[in-house]
Amino acid sequence: MEVTLTHFLIVSTILFCLGIYGIVTRKNAVMVLMGIELILNASNINFVAFSRFGNFGLQGQLIALFVIVLAAAEAAVALAIVLNVYKTFVNVNVDEIDSLRD
Amino acid sequence: MNFESLNTSLQFLKPEIAVSILLVVVVLFDLIFQNNKKALPVISITGLLVTGYFIIEQFTLNGYAFNLLTADAFGAFFKLIVALSAIFVILFSISSSEIIRCEDRQGEYYTLILGMVLGMFLISSATDLILIYLSIELLSLSSYILAGFVKTVERDSEASLKYVIYGGVASGVMLFGISIIYGLTGSTNLYTINSILQSAQLGGFTFIFAGFMVLSGIGFKISIAPFHFWTPDVYEGAPITITAFLSVASKAAGFALLVRFIKITFFDSMSESGYWILLNVIDWQSLLVLLSILTMTLGNFAALWQENLKRMLAYSSIAHAGYLLLAVAVLSNEGLIAVLVYFSIYLFMNLGAFFVVMLIANKIGSEDVDDYKGLGSSVSFLGVALAIFLLSLAGLPPTAGFIAKLYLFIALIDANMVTVAIIALLNTVVAYYYYVRVLKNLYLVRKEVEMEPVGVSFGNKIIILLLLIPVLVFGIYFTPIVNLAKSSIAFIGF
C-alpha cells in the first residue's frame, strides 16, 4: 500500500484531537503543556506533508523548522512558569490554582 | 536577492531595526553596568523616541519588505500607538512599587517590554501568515513572563500560568488553521491567497474552518467574546504596568492584524462610497457583528459586580474591544477611521486610569473599590484625574471618550446598522453604572478611617497631566486625530 497525503492528514488530525483532549481533561499543568506540544506537532506534520505532496517547494519544511524552534522556546518559558507556580503554590494542579476568580 | 532590493526592503524596516538594536543595547548595558539600574528606563525611552521618529517617517511610505511585511501609513499609525504606550508604561514602571521590589531583575523587565514592542511592530505590518504566527509568539512569550514578573506573589504566578496555557492553545489552534490554509492554497502570503480565492472555488467548508481557527488566535489577542476568558485573571494578577500595556498596545496590534487579515485576504473590490466588497467565502459582517455584541454585553455586565478595580477595568477593556470590533464590522473606510480615532483616544484614557489606580494602590495597598470609600478628599489630585479618565471611558461629553464613541456611531448609522447601534448605545448606558460607582465611593461615601492626604510627586503629576490634557483637549478639538486617521487609511496594503 502506498502512503498518500490522506494518511498523513489522518495522523495529524488524530494528534490534534489528542492534544485538545489532553488539554481539556488533564489536571497537571505539565500534561496540559504536552497537549499544546501535540497540537504544534500536528500542524508540523500538515506543513511537511502538504509541501511534499502538493509540490509547493520546500516552504512547508522550512515553516516546520521555525515551528520546532518556537515550540522549544515556548516549552522553556512555560516550564519556567510552572516551576515558579510550584514554588508559590506547592502543587501544579491547574484545578487548585484558583485564587483569581469572580 | 540582489543588494538593491535588500536595501529597499531594509528601508521599510527602520522602526523594527531600531527597536532590535535598542533591545540589544539594554541587555548589554544591564550586563556591563550591573549597579546602574536607574539608567535603564532612560535608555529605553530615548531609544523609543528615536524609533518614533522612524515611525513618523513611515507615514509617507508605501511598499513591501521581503514579501512579508508592508510599510504603510495604517501600520505606522498602530506602531505609533504601540511606541507611545510603551513610553508611558516605562514611565509608570519607574514609580511602580511592584517593579521597584524586583530591583535586581530590572534589566529583564525592560528587555521583555522591548521584545513585546518588537512583536507588536511586526504584527501590525505582517502580510504573511507565518510571520503573523511568529510575531504573535514573540509578543506572547515576552508577555507570559511579564505577567508573572513579581515571582513571589501568588496571583502573579497564577496569572502567568493561566496566560501561558490559554495562549499556547490559542496560538497552537491558529497554527493548525494556517497549515490547512497552506495546504489548500500552497502559499502563506495573504496577497497570493487572495488572488487564489478570487480565481478558484476552494473546498468551502475546510477553508471556512481554517479561517475560524486563525480568527481564534487573533481573537485571543484582542480578547473578544468566546476567547476572552483569560483577560480578567491575567489583568488582575499581572503587575499593573503590564496590565496597562496589554490592554492598550497588545490590543492595538491585534486589531491592526485583524483588519489587515480581513481586508487583504478576502478583499474583492471597493464600492464607490468606500465600503469593502468582500469575497463570498465567509460572511464577515454578520460574524463580526455577532461577536462584538456578545463581547460588549458580556464585558459590560460582568464588570457590574467586580470588587477589584483592576478586574473591573479588565472587563471594561473587553467591552471596549466589543465597540472597536463593531467599528471593524462596518467593513468600510469610515469604520476604519472610527477604529483609529477610538484607539488614539483609548490610549490616553485607559493608560491614565491604570496609572492613577497604580499610584493609589502604591499608597493604600489595595485595588478594591470598597477601599476607595471616602478617599476623595485625601487623594484630591489623583481623585479628580481618575474621575475624568473614568468618565471618558464611559463616553461622557466633553471628554475625548465621547468623540471616540461618536465616530463609531456615525459610521454605524451611515452603514444603516441602526439596530446594532441601538444595542451598543444601551451597552454604554450599562457601562455608566460601574464607572460611576467608583466615583460614588470616592466622593459620596463617608470615610471609615481618617487618612493622611496622599501626595503625588512632581514627576508623576507631569505624567498624569500628559495623559489628562489630551483626554480633555481631544474632546473639544479633535480635528487633528481625525485628519491623521483619514490620511492613515489612504493606502492600507495597496
Coordinates of C-alpha atoms in Angstrom, one line a residue:
Chain A
M1 CA 0.0 0.0 0.0
E2 CA 1.3 3.4 -0.9
V3 CA 1.3 6.2 1.7
T4 CA -0.6 9.1 0.4
L5 CA -1.4 12.6 1.7
T6 CA -4.6 11.4 3.2
H7 CA -2.7 9.1 5.6
F8 CA -0.6 12.0 6.8
L9 CA -3.7 14.2 7.3
I10 CA -5.4 11.5 9.3
V11 CA -2.4 11.1 11.6
S12 CA -2.2 14.9 12.1
T13 CA -5.9 15.2 12.8
I14 CA -5.7 12.4 15.4
L15 CA -2.7 14.1 17.0
F16 CA -4.6 17.4 17.1
C17 CA -7.7 15.9 18.7
L18 CA -5.5 14.0 21.2
G19 CA -3.8 17.3 22.0
I20 CA -7.1 19.1 22.6
Y21 CA -8.4 16.1 24.6
G22 CA -5.3 16.2 26.8
I23 CA -5.6 19.9 27.4
V24 CA -9.2 19.6 28.4
T25 CA -9.0 16.5 30.7
R26 CA -5.6 16.7 32.3
K27 CA -5.2 18.4 35.7
N28 CA -1.4 18.5 35.8
A29 CA 0.0 21.7 34.2
V30 CA 2.9 19.8 32.6
M31 CA 0.5 17.4 31.0
V32 CA -1.5 20.3 29.6
L33 CA 1.7 21.7 28.1
M34 CA 2.3 18.4 26.5
G35 CA -1.1 18.7 24.9
I36 CA -0.1 22.0 23.4
E37 CA 3.1 20.4 22.0
L38 CA 0.9 17.7 20.3
I39 CA -1.1 20.4 18.6
L40 CA 2.1 22.1 17.3
N41 CA 3.4 18.8 16.1
A42 CA 0.1 18.0 14.3
S43 CA 0.4 21.2 12.4
N44 CA 4.1 20.4 11.6
I45 CA 3.0 17.1 10.0
N46 CA 0.5 19.0 8.0
F47 CA 3.1 21.5 6.7
V48 CA 5.6 18.9 5.7
A49 CA 3.0 16.6 4.1
F50 CA 1.4 19.4 2.1
S51 CA 4.7 20.7 0.8
R52 CA 5.8 17.1 -0.1
F53 CA 2.6 16.0 -1.9
G54 CA 1.4 19.4 -3.1
N55 CA 4.6 20.2 -4.9
F56 CA 4.8 23.6 -3.1
G57 CA 8.6 23.5 -2.9
L58 CA 10.5 23.5 0.4
Q59 CA 8.5 26.2 2.1
G60 CA 6.5 23.8 4.2
Q61 CA 9.6 22.1 5.6
L62 CA 11.1 25.5 6.4
I63 CA 8.0 26.5 8.3
A64 CA 8.2 23.2 10.2
L65 CA 11.7 24.1 11.3
F66 CA 10.5 27.5 12.5
V67 CA 7.7 25.9 14.5
I68 CA 10.1 23.4 16.1
V69 CA 12.3 26.2 17.3
L70 CA 9.3 28.2 18.6
A71 CA 7.9 25.1 20.3
A72 CA 11.2 24.7 22.2
A73 CA 11.2 28.3 23.2
E74 CA 7.6 28.1 24.4
A75 CA 8.2 24.9 26.3
A76 CA 11.2 26.6 28.1
V77 CA 9.1 29.6 29.1
A78 CA 6.1 27.5 30.1
L79 CA 8.1 25.1 32.2
A80 CA 9.9 28.0 34.0
I81 CA 6.4 29.4 34.8
V82 CA 5.2 26.0 36.0
L83 CA 8.3 25.8 38.3
N84 CA 7.5 29.2 39.7
V85 CA 3.9 28.2 40.3
Y86 CA 5.2 25.1 42.1
K87 CA 7.3 27.3 44.4
T88 CA 4.4 29.6 45.4
F89 CA 1.5 27.1 45.4
V90 CA 3.4 23.8 46.2
N91 CA 1.5 22.0 43.5
V92 CA 1.0 22.3 39.8
N93 CA -2.6 21.1 39.6
V94 CA -4.5 23.6 37.4
D95 CA -7.8 23.0 39.2
E96 CA -6.4 24.0 42.6
I97 CA -4.7 27.2 41.4
D98 CA -7.7 29.4 41.5
S99 CA -7.0 32.4 43.8
L100 CA -8.1 34.7 41.0
R101 CA -11.8 34.4 40.1
D102 CA -15.1 36.2 40.1
Chain B
M1 CA 18.0 38.6 -3.9
N2 CA 20.4 41.4 -5.0
F3 CA 21.7 44.1 -2.8
E4 CA 19.5 46.8 -4.2
S5 CA 16.2 45.0 -3.3
L6 CA 17.7 44.1 0.1
N7 CA 18.5 47.7 0.6
T8 CA 14.9 48.9 -0.3
S9 CA 13.4 46.2 2.0
L10 CA 15.6 47.3 4.9
Q11 CA 14.5 50.9 4.3
F12 CA 10.9 49.9 5.2
L13 CA 12.0 48.1 8.4
K14 CA 13.7 51.1 10.1
P15 CA 11.4 51.1 13.2
E16 CA 11.8 47.3 13.7
I17 CA 15.6 47.6 13.3
A18 CA 15.8 50.5 15.8
V19 CA 13.8 48.5 18.4
S20 CA 16.0 45.4 17.9
I21 CA 19.2 47.5 18.4
L22 CA 17.7 49.1 21.4
L23 CA 16.9 45.7 22.9
V24 CA 20.5 44.5 22.5
V25 CA 21.8 47.8 23.9
V26 CA 19.6 47.4 27.0
V27 CA 20.7 43.8 27.5
L28 CA 24.4 44.8 27.2
F29 CA 24.1 47.8 29.4
D30 CA 22.5 45.7 32.1
L31 CA 25.3 43.2 31.8
I32 CA 28.1 45.7 31.9
F33 CA 26.9 48.3 34.4
Q34 CA 25.1 45.9 36.8
N35 CA 24.8 48.5 39.6
N36 CA 23.2 51.2 37.4
K37 CA 19.6 50.2 37.1
K38 CA 18.3 53.7 37.1
A39 CA 19.7 54.4 33.6
L40 CA 17.7 51.6 32.0
P41 CA 14.4 53.3 31.6
V42 CA 16.1 56.5 30.4
I43 CA 17.9 54.5 27.7
S44 CA 14.7 52.6 26.7
I45 CA 12.7 55.9 26.4
T46 CA 15.4 57.6 24.4
G47 CA 15.5 54.6 22.1
L48 CA 11.8 54.5 21.7
L49 CA 11.7 58.2 20.9
V50 CA 14.2 57.6 18.1
T51 CA 12.0 54.7 16.9
G52 CA 9.1 57.1 17.0
Y53 CA 10.9 59.4 14.6
F54 CA 11.4 56.4 12.1
I55 CA 7.7 55.6 12.5
I56 CA 6.6 59.1 11.6
E57 CA 8.9 58.9 8.6
Q58 CA 6.9 55.8 7.6
F59 CA 3.6 57.6 7.3
T60 CA 4.6 58.7 3.8
L61 CA 6.0 55.3 2.7
N62 CA 4.2 52.6 0.8
G63 CA 6.0 49.4 -0.1
Y64 CA 6.8 45.8 0.7
A65 CA 9.7 44.3 2.5
F66 CA 10.8 40.8 1.7
N67 CA 7.2 40.0 0.5
L68 CA 6.5 39.5 4.2
L69 CA 5.7 43.0 5.5
T70 CA 4.1 46.1 4.2
A71 CA 5.2 49.5 5.2
D72 CA 2.2 51.8 5.0
A73 CA 0.6 54.6 7.0
F74 CA -2.0 52.3 8.5
G75 CA 0.7 50.2 10.1
A76 CA 2.7 53.3 11.1
F77 CA -0.4 54.6 12.9
F78 CA -0.6 51.5 15.1
K79 CA 3.1 51.4 15.6
L80 CA 2.9 55.0 16.9
I81 CA 0.2 53.9 19.3
V82 CA 2.4 51.0 20.5
A83 CA 5.5 53.1 20.9
L84 CA 3.6 55.8 22.7
S85 CA 2.1 53.4 25.2
A86 CA 5.4 51.7 25.7
I87 CA 7.0 55.0 26.6
F88 CA 4.2 55.7 29.1
V89 CA 4.4 52.2 30.6
I90 CA 8.1 52.6 31.1
L91 CA 7.4 56.0 32.8
F92 CA 4.8 54.2 35.0
S93 CA 7.3 51.5 35.9
I94 CA 9.7 53.9 37.4
S95 CA 7.3 54.6 40.3
S96 CA 5.5 51.3 40.5
S97 CA 6.1 49.7 43.9
E98 CA 5.7 46.2 42.3
I99 CA 8.5 46.7 39.9
I100 CA 10.8 48.5 42.3
R101 CA 10.6 45.5 44.6
C102 CA 12.3 43.4 41.9
E103 CA 15.2 45.7 41.6
D104 CA 17.8 43.1 40.6
R105 CA 15.7 42.0 37.6
Q106 CA 15.0 45.4 36.1
G107 CA 17.2 44.6 33.1
E108 CA 15.0 41.7 32.1
Y109 CA 11.9 43.8 32.6
Y110 CA 12.8 46.5 30.1
T111 CA 14.2 43.9 27.7
L112 CA 11.0 42.0 27.7
I113 CA 8.9 45.1 27.2
L114 CA 11.0 45.9 24.2
G115 CA 10.5 42.4 23.0
M116 CA 6.8 42.9 23.2
V117 CA 7.1 46.2 21.3
L118 CA 9.1 44.4 18.5
G119 CA 6.5 41.7 18.3
M120 CA 3.7 44.2 18.0
F121 CA 5.5 46.2 15.4
L122 CA 5.8 43.1 13.3
I123 CA 2.2 42.1 13.9
S124 CA 0.9 45.4 12.7
S125 CA 2.6 45.2 9.4
A126 CA 2.9 41.5 8.6
T127 CA 1.2 40.2 5.5
D128 CA 2.4 36.6 5.6
L129 CA 0.6 34.0 7.8
I130 CA 3.9 32.5 9.1
L131 CA 5.3 35.9 10.0
I132 CA 2.0 36.7 11.7
Y133 CA 2.3 33.5 13.8
L134 CA 6.0 34.1 14.6
S135 CA 5.4 37.7 15.7
I136 CA 2.3 36.7 17.8
E137 CA 4.6 34.2 19.6
L138 CA 7.3 36.8 20.1
L139 CA 4.7 39.1 21.7
S140 CA 3.2 36.3 23.7
L141 CA 6.4 34.7 25.1
S142 CA 7.5 38.1 26.4
S143 CA 4.1 38.9 27.9
Y144 CA 3.8 35.5 29.6
I145 CA 6.9 36.2 31.6
L146 CA 6.0 39.8 32.3
A147 CA 2.5 38.7 33.6
G148 CA 4.3 36.8 36.3
F149 CA 7.2 39.2 36.8
V150 CA 6.7 39.6 40.6
K151 CA 7.6 35.9 41.1
T152 CA 6.9 35.6 44.8
V153 CA 3.3 36.8 44.7
E154 CA 0.7 34.1 44.3
R155 CA -1.6 36.0 42.0
D156 CA 1.3 36.9 39.6
S157 CA 2.4 33.4 39.1
E158 CA -1.2 32.2 38.7
A159 CA -1.8 34.9 36.1
S160 CA 1.2 33.9 34.1
L161 CA 0.3 30.1 34.3
K162 CA -3.2 30.8 33.0
Y163 CA -1.9 33.1 30.3
V164 CA 0.7 30.6 29.0
I165 CA -1.8 27.7 28.9
Y166 CA -4.6 29.6 27.2
G167 CA -2.2 31.5 25.0
G168 CA -0.4 28.3 24.0
V169 CA -3.7 26.6 23.0
A170 CA -4.9 29.7 21.0
S171 CA -1.7 30.0 19.0
G172 CA -1.5 26.2 18.5
V173 CA -5.0 26.2 17.1
M174 CA -4.2 29.2 14.9
L175 CA -1.1 27.4 13.6
F176 CA -3.2 24.3 12.7
G177 CA -5.5 26.6 10.8
I178 CA -2.6 28.2 9.0
S179 CA -1.3 24.8 8.0
I180 CA -4.7 23.9 6.4
I181 CA -4.8 27.2 4.6
Y182 CA -1.3 26.5 3.3
G183 CA -2.4 23.1 2.1
L184 CA -5.4 24.5 0.3
T185 CA -3.7 27.4 -1.4
G186 CA 0.0 26.4 -1.5
S187 CA 1.0 29.8 0.0
T188 CA 1.1 31.7 3.2
N189 CA 1.2 35.1 1.7
L190 CA -2.1 37.0 2.2
Y191 CA -2.0 38.6 -1.3
T192 CA -1.4 35.2 -3.0
I193 CA -4.2 33.6 -1.0
N194 CA -6.4 36.5 -2.1
S195 CA -5.7 36.0 -5.8
I196 CA -6.2 32.2 -5.4
L197 CA -9.5 32.8 -3.7
Q198 CA -10.6 35.2 -6.4
S199 CA -9.9 32.7 -9.2
A200 CA -10.9 29.3 -7.7
Q201 CA -13.6 27.9 -5.5
L202 CA -11.7 26.3 -2.6
G203 CA -13.2 23.4 -0.7
G204 CA -15.7 25.7 1.0
F205 CA -16.2 24.2 4.5
T206 CA -12.5 23.4 5.1
F207 CA -11.4 26.8 4.3
I208 CA -14.0 28.5 6.5
F209 CA -13.0 26.2 9.3
A210 CA -9.3 27.1 8.9
G211 CA -10.3 30.8 8.7
F212 CA -12.1 30.4 12.1
M213 CA -9.0 28.8 13.6
V214 CA -6.9 31.8 12.5
L215 CA -9.6 34.1 13.8
S216 CA -9.5 32.4 17.2
G217 CA -5.8 33.2 17.5
I218 CA -6.3 36.8 16.6
G219 CA -9.5 37.0 18.8
F220 CA -7.4 35.7 21.8
K221 CA -5.0 38.7 21.5
I222 CA -7.8 41.3 21.3
S223 CA -9.9 39.4 23.9
I224 CA -13.2 39.2 22.1
A225 CA -16.1 37.1 23.5
P226 CA -15.5 33.4 23.2
F227 CA -11.8 33.9 23.6
H228 CA -11.8 36.4 26.4
F229 CA -11.7 34.1 29.5
W230 CA -8.0 34.7 30.2
T231 CA -8.4 38.5 30.3
P232 CA -9.8 39.1 33.8
D233 CA -7.5 36.7 35.5
V234 CA -4.3 37.9 33.8
Y235 CA -5.2 41.6 34.1
E236 CA -5.9 41.2 37.8
G237 CA -2.8 39.1 38.5
A238 CA -0.2 40.8 36.4
P239 CA 1.8 43.9 37.6
I240 CA -0.4 46.9 36.9
T241 CA 2.1 48.4 34.4
I242 CA 1.9 45.3 32.3
T243 CA -1.9 45.2 32.6
A244 CA -2.0 48.7 31.2
F245 CA 0.4 47.8 28.4
L246 CA -1.5 44.6 27.5
S247 CA -4.9 46.4 27.5
V248 CA -3.7 49.1 25.1
A249 CA -0.8 48.1 22.9
S250 CA -1.3 44.4 22.5
K251 CA -5.0 45.1 21.7
A252 CA -4.0 47.7 19.1
A253 CA -1.6 45.3 17.4
G254 CA -4.3 42.6 17.4
F255 CA -6.8 44.9 15.7
A256 CA -4.3 46.0 13.1
L257 CA -3.7 42.4 12.3
L258 CA -7.5 41.6 12.2
V259 CA -8.2 44.4 9.8
R260 CA -5.3 43.5 7.6
F261 CA -6.2 39.8 7.6
I262 CA -9.8 40.5 6.6
K263 CA -9.1 43.4 4.2
I264 CA -6.3 41.7 2.3
T265 CA -7.3 38.0 2.3
F266 CA -11.0 38.4 1.5
F267 CA -11.0 41.7 -0.5
D268 CA -12.8 41.7 -3.7
S269 CA -13.4 45.4 -4.7
M270 CA -14.2 48.8 -3.2
S271 CA -17.6 50.3 -3.7
E272 CA -17.9 53.9 -4.7
S273 CA -18.9 55.0 -1.2
G274 CA -15.9 53.4 0.5
Y275 CA -17.5 50.1 1.5
W276 CA -15.4 47.0 1.1
I277 CA -17.0 44.3 -1.0
L278 CA -15.5 41.0 0.3
L279 CA -15.3 37.7 -1.4
N280 CA -18.2 35.4 -0.8
V281 CA -16.3 32.9 1.4
I282 CA -17.2 33.9 5.0
D283 CA -20.0 36.4 5.9
W284 CA -17.6 38.6 7.9
Q285 CA -20.1 41.3 8.6
S286 CA -22.7 39.1 10.4
L287 CA -19.9 37.2 12.2
L288 CA -18.2 40.3 13.5
V289 CA -21.4 42.0 14.5
L290 CA -22.4 38.9 16.4
L291 CA -19.1 38.6 18.2
S292 CA -18.9 42.3 19.0
I293 CA -22.4 42.3 20.5
L294 CA -21.6 39.3 22.6
T295 CA -18.2 40.8 23.6
M296 CA -19.6 44.2 24.7
T297 CA -22.6 42.8 26.5
L298 CA -20.6 40.2 28.4
G299 CA -17.8 42.8 29.3
N300 CA -20.2 45.4 30.5
F301 CA -22.5 43.1 32.5
A302 CA -19.6 41.2 34.1
A303 CA -18.0 44.5 35.1
L304 CA -21.0 45.5 37.1
W305 CA -20.2 43.3 40.2
Q306 CA -16.4 43.5 40.2
E307 CA -14.9 44.4 43.5
N308 CA -11.3 44.7 42.3
L309 CA -10.7 47.8 40.2
K310 CA -8.1 46.1 38.0
R311 CA -10.6 43.3 37.3
M312 CA -13.3 45.9 36.6
L313 CA -11.0 47.7 34.1
A314 CA -10.2 44.3 32.5
Y315 CA -13.9 43.7 31.8
S316 CA -14.3 47.3 30.7
S317 CA -11.4 46.7 28.2
I318 CA -13.3 43.6 26.9
A319 CA -16.3 45.9 26.4
H320 CA -14.2 48.4 24.5
A321 CA -12.8 45.6 22.3
G322 CA -16.5 45.0 21.5
Y323 CA -17.1 48.6 20.4
L324 CA -13.9 48.5 18.3
L325 CA -14.9 45.2 16.7
L326 CA -18.2 46.8 15.8
A327 CA -16.4 49.6 14.0
V328 CA -14.4 46.9 12.1
A329 CA -17.7 45.1 11.3
V330 CA -18.9 48.1 9.3
L331 CA -16.3 47.0 6.8
S332 CA -15.8 50.4 5.3
N333 CA -13.2 53.1 5.3
E334 CA -15.4 55.2 7.6
G335 CA -15.5 52.3 10.1
L336 CA -11.7 52.1 9.9
I337 CA -11.4 55.8 10.7
A338 CA -13.6 55.2 13.7
V339 CA -11.2 52.4 14.8
L340 CA -8.1 54.6 14.5
V341 CA -9.8 57.6 16.3
Y342 CA -11.0 55.3 19.0
F343 CA -7.6 53.8 19.6
S344 CA -5.8 57.1 19.7
I345 CA -8.2 58.3 22.5
Y346 CA -8.4 54.9 24.3
L347 CA -4.6 55.0 24.6
F348 CA -4.7 58.1 26.8
M349 CA -7.8 57.4 28.9
N350 CA -7.1 53.7 29.6
L351 CA -3.4 54.2 30.4
G352 CA -4.4 57.2 32.6
A353 CA -7.0 55.2 34.6
F354 CA -4.5 52.4 35.2
F355 CA -1.7 54.8 36.3
V356 CA -4.0 56.5 38.8
V357 CA -5.1 53.2 40.2
M358 CA -1.5 52.1 40.5
L359 CA -0.5 55.3 42.4
I360 CA -3.4 54.9 44.8
A361 CA -2.6 51.2 45.2
N362 CA 1.0 52.2 46.0
K363 CA -0.3 54.2 48.9
I364 CA -3.2 52.3 50.3
G365 CA -2.0 48.8 49.2
S366 CA -5.3 47.8 47.7
E367 CA -7.3 48.0 44.4
D368 CA -10.6 47.2 45.9
V369 CA -13.5 49.5 45.1
D370 CA -14.7 49.3 48.7
D371 CA -11.3 50.6 50.0
Y372 CA -11.8 53.8 47.9
K373 CA -14.7 54.8 50.2
G374 CA -14.3 58.4 51.2
L375 CA -10.8 58.7 49.8
G376 CA -11.9 61.7 47.6
S377 CA -10.6 64.4 49.9
S378 CA -7.2 62.7 50.7
V379 CA -6.3 61.9 47.1
S380 CA -7.5 65.3 45.7
F381 CA -5.5 65.5 42.5
L382 CA -5.5 61.7 41.8
G383 CA -9.2 61.6 42.5
V384 CA -10.1 64.3 40.0
A385 CA -7.8 62.7 37.4
L386 CA -9.4 59.3 38.0
A387 CA -12.8 60.8 37.7
I388 CA -12.0 62.4 34.3
F389 CA -10.4 59.2 33.0
L390 CA -13.3 57.0 34.0
L391 CA -15.9 59.4 32.7
S392 CA -14.0 59.5 29.4
L393 CA -14.0 55.7 29.3
A394 CA -17.8 55.8 29.9
G395 CA -18.0 58.2 26.9
L396 CA -19.4 61.3 28.6
P397 CA -19.0 64.6 26.8
P398 CA -16.9 66.9 26.9
T399 CA -14.2 64.3 27.3
A400 CA -12.4 62.6 24.4
G401 CA -14.2 59.3 25.0
F402 CA -17.4 60.9 23.7
I403 CA -15.7 61.7 20.4
A404 CA -14.4 58.2 20.1
K405 CA -18.0 56.8 20.5
L406 CA -19.4 59.5 18.3
Y407 CA -17.4 58.4 15.3
L408 CA -18.2 54.8 15.9
F409 CA -22.0 55.6 16.0
I410 CA -21.7 57.8 12.9
A411 CA -20.1 55.0 11.0
L412 CA -22.8 52.6 12.1
I413 CA -25.7 54.8 11.2
D414 CA -24.2 55.7 7.8
A415 CA -24.0 51.9 7.1
N416 CA -27.6 51.5 8.0
M417 CA -26.8 49.3 11.0
V418 CA -29.3 51.1 13.3
T419 CA -30.3 48.1 15.4
V420 CA -26.7 47.3 16.2
A421 CA -26.1 51.0 17.0
I422 CA -29.0 50.9 19.5
I423 CA -27.7 47.8 21.2
A424 CA -24.3 49.4 21.5
L425 CA -25.9 52.6 22.9
L426 CA -27.8 50.6 25.6
N427 CA -24.5 48.9 26.4
T428 CA -22.8 52.3 27.0
V429 CA -25.6 53.2 29.4
V430 CA -24.9 50.0 31.4
A431 CA -21.3 50.9 31.5
Y432 CA -22.0 54.2 33.3
Y433 CA -23.1 52.3 36.4
Y434 CA -19.7 50.7 37.1
Y435 CA -17.6 53.7 36.3
V436 CA -19.7 56.0 38.3
R437 CA -19.8 53.5 41.3
V438 CA -16.1 54.2 41.8
L439 CA -16.7 57.9 41.8
K440 CA -19.5 57.5 44.2
N441 CA -17.2 55.6 46.6
L442 CA -14.6 58.3 46.2
Y443 CA -16.7 61.3 46.9
L444 CA -20.2 60.5 48.2
V445 CA -19.5 57.8 50.9
R446 CA -18.3 58.9 54.3
K447 CA -14.9 57.7 55.2
E448 CA -14.5 55.0 57.8
V449 CA -10.9 55.7 58.8
E450 CA -9.1 59.0 58.7
M451 CA -6.5 59.1 56.0
E452 CA -3.4 61.2 55.6
P453 CA -3.5 63.2 52.4
V454 CA -1.8 61.3 49.7
G455 CA 0.8 63.3 47.9
V456 CA 1.9 62.9 44.3
S457 CA 5.5 63.5 43.3
F458 CA 6.2 66.2 40.8
G459 CA 7.2 63.8 38.1
N460 CA 4.1 61.7 38.4
K461 CA 2.0 64.9 38.2
I462 CA 3.6 65.7 34.9
I463 CA 2.9 62.1 33.6
I464 CA -0.8 62.4 34.7
L465 CA -1.1 65.8 33.0
L466 CA 0.5 64.4 29.8
L467 CA -2.4 61.8 29.7
L468 CA -5.1 64.1 31.1
I469 CA -4.6 67.1 28.7
P470 CA -5.1 65.0 25.5
V471 CA -8.3 63.5 27.1
L472 CA -9.7 66.9 27.7
V473 CA -8.4 68.6 24.6
F474 CA -9.4 65.9 22.1
G475 CA -12.9 66.1 23.5
I476 CA -13.2 69.6 22.1
Y477 CA -10.6 70.0 19.4
F478 CA -10.4 66.6 17.6
T479 CA -9.8 67.6 14.0
P480 CA -6.0 66.6 14.2
I481 CA -6.7 63.0 15.1
V482 CA -9.4 62.6 12.6
N483 CA -7.2 64.1 9.8
L484 CA -4.4 61.8 10.8
A485 CA -6.7 58.8 10.8
K486 CA -8.1 59.8 7.4
S487 CA -4.6 60.1 5.9
S488 CA -3.5 56.8 7.5
I489 CA -6.1 54.7 5.8
A490 CA -5.5 56.3 2.4
F491 CA -3.4 53.3 1.4
I492 CA -3.7 50.3 3.5
G493 CA -2.0 47.4 1.9
F494 CA -2.5 48.6 -1.7

